[in-house]
mmCIF file of C-alpha atoms in Angstrom:
data_model
loop_
_atom_site.group_PDB
_atom_site.id
_atom_site.type_symbol
_atom_site.label_atom_id
_atom_site.label_comp_id
_atom_site.label_asym_id
_atom_site.label_seq_id
_atom_site.Cartn_x
_atom_site.Cartn_y
_atom_site.Cartn_z
ATOM 1 C CA MET A 1 29.511 13.497 11.391
ATOM 2 C CA PRO A 2 28.887 10.209 9.315
ATOM 3 C CA LEU A 3 25.389 9.703 8.026
ATOM 4 C CA GLY A 4 23.632 6.584 8.875
ATOM 5 C CA ASP A 5 21.565 4.529 6.517
ATOM 6 C CA PRO A 6 18.252 6.395 5.638
ATOM 7 C CA GLY A 7 15.298 4.846 7.240
ATOM 8 C CA ASP A 8 12.296 3.661 5.313
ATOM 9 C CA PRO A 9 9.625 6.388 4.662
ATOM 10 C CA SER A 10 6.811 6.395 7.296
ATOM 11 C CA ALA A 11 3.303 5.414 6.636
ATOM 12 C CA SER A 12 1.226 8.133 4.556
ATOM 13 C CA GLN A 13 -0.254 10.899 6.641
ATOM 14 C CA TRP A 14 -3.518 12.293 4.897
ATOM 15 C CA ARG A 15 -4.605 15.988 6.000
ATOM 16 C CA ILE A 16 -7.505 17.926 4.526
ATOM 17 C CA THR A 17 -8.299 21.408 5.247
ATOM 18 C CA ALA A 18 -11.541 23.446 4.828
ATOM 19 C CA GLN A 19 -13.239 26.659 5.915
ATOM 20 C CA SER A 20 -16.831 27.657 6.905
ATOM 21 C CA LEU A 21 -18.345 30.035 4.616
ATOM 22 C CA ASP A 22 -20.061 31.493 7.731
ATOM 23 C CA SER A 23 -17.792 33.786 9.992
ATOM 24 C CA ALA A 24 -17.444 33.782 13.709
ATOM 25 C CA GLY A 25 -16.815 37.376 14.158
ATOM 26 C CA ASP A 26 -14.666 38.624 11.312
ATOM 27 C CA TYR A 27 -13.184 35.255 10.142
ATOM 28 C CA PRO A 28 -14.256 31.807 8.911
ATOM 29 C CA VAL A 29 -13.707 28.734 11.004
ATOM 30 C CA THR A 30 -10.905 26.480 9.763
ATOM 31 C CA PHE A 31 -10.994 22.677 10.055
ATOM 32 C CA SER A 32 -7.810 20.623 9.550
ATOM 33 C CA VAL A 33 -8.818 16.766 9.276
ATOM 34 C CA ASP A 34 -6.311 14.013 9.753
ATOM 35 C CA ALA A 35 -7.629 10.835 8.088
ATOM 36 C CA THR A 36 -6.450 7.833 10.017
ATOM 37 C CA THR A 37 -6.857 4.145 9.507
ATOM 38 C CA ASP A 38 -4.866 1.008 10.618
ATOM 39 C CA ASN A 39 -3.210 0.964 7.137
ATOM 40 C CA PRO A 40 -3.119 4.500 5.498
ATOM 41 C CA ASP A 41 -1.215 3.128 2.593
ATOM 42 C CA ALA A 42 -4.050 0.528 1.632
ATOM 43 C CA PRO A 43 -5.013 0.889 -1.967
ATOM 44 C CA ALA A 44 -8.510 1.819 -0.940
ATOM 45 C CA VAL A 45 -7.658 4.839 1.160
ATOM 46 C CA PRO A 46 -6.910 7.602 -1.835
ATOM 47 C CA ALA A 47 -10.404 6.924 -3.112
ATOM 48 C CA ILE A 48 -12.058 7.274 0.231
ATOM 49 C CA VAL A 49 -9.992 10.539 0.895
ATOM 50 C CA GLN A 50 -11.035 11.897 -2.390
ATOM 51 C CA LYS A 51 -14.683 11.205 -1.697
ATOM 52 C CA PHE A 52 -14.186 13.386 1.421
ATOM 53 C CA VAL A 53 -12.772 15.970 -0.527
ATOM 54 C CA ASP A 54 -15.533 15.957 -3.244
ATOM 55 C CA MET A 55 -18.065 16.063 -0.579
ATOM 56 C CA ILE A 56 -16.389 19.291 0.904
ATOM 57 C CA GLU A 57 -16.345 20.895 -2.437
ATOM 58 C CA ALA A 58 -20.001 20.070 -3.235
ATOM 59 C CA SER A 59 -21.033 21.634 0.317
ATOM 60 C CA ALA A 60 -22.978 24.937 0.424
ATOM 61 C CA SER A 61 -21.494 25.635 3.835
ATOM 62 C CA PHE A 62 -17.808 24.876 3.491
ATOM 63 C CA ARG A 63 -14.878 25.689 1.373
ATOM 64 C CA PHE A 64 -12.284 23.199 0.265
ATOM 65 C CA ILE A 65 -8.669 24.577 1.074
ATOM 66 C CA SER A 66 -6.274 21.661 0.491
ATOM 67 C CA ALA A 67 -5.526 18.103 0.780
ATOM 68 C CA ASN A 68 -2.070 16.474 1.230
ATOM 69 C CA ARG A 69 -0.606 12.969 1.565
ATOM 70 C CA THR A 70 3.000 13.234 3.210
ATOM 71 C CA TYR A 71 5.530 10.937 4.263
ATOM 72 C CA THR A 72 8.415 11.429 6.610
ATOM 73 C CA GLN A 73 11.896 10.009 6.377
ATOM 74 C CA SER A 74 14.782 10.021 8.779
ATOM 75 C CA GLN A 75 18.466 9.545 8.601
ATOM 76 C CA PRO A 76 20.510 9.293 11.907
ATOM 77 C CA ILE A 77 23.693 11.314 12.155
ATOM 78 C CA THR A 78 26.411 9.801 14.517
ATOM 79 C CA PRO A 79 29.399 11.430 15.964
ATOM 80 C CA THR A 80 32.573 10.779 14.440
ATOM 81 C CA GLY A 81 34.687 8.312 16.472
#
């Protein structure tokens, strides 16, 4: 199967994960937050995401777990003819 040309990477996807320090039963509550905007690759976005991460880290009620910026890329595969 021949490989097609790789596509351009997609726009950034931002995800922040945190947990409550309080428990619901035996476990904390986990939050996964996707940061969305019309242009996730705009130069101002990383600083805004960082402010959100810092706010969670400074919180007396939540624990910061992770923050990630990811891209996806696809490459079509076509049948040999």
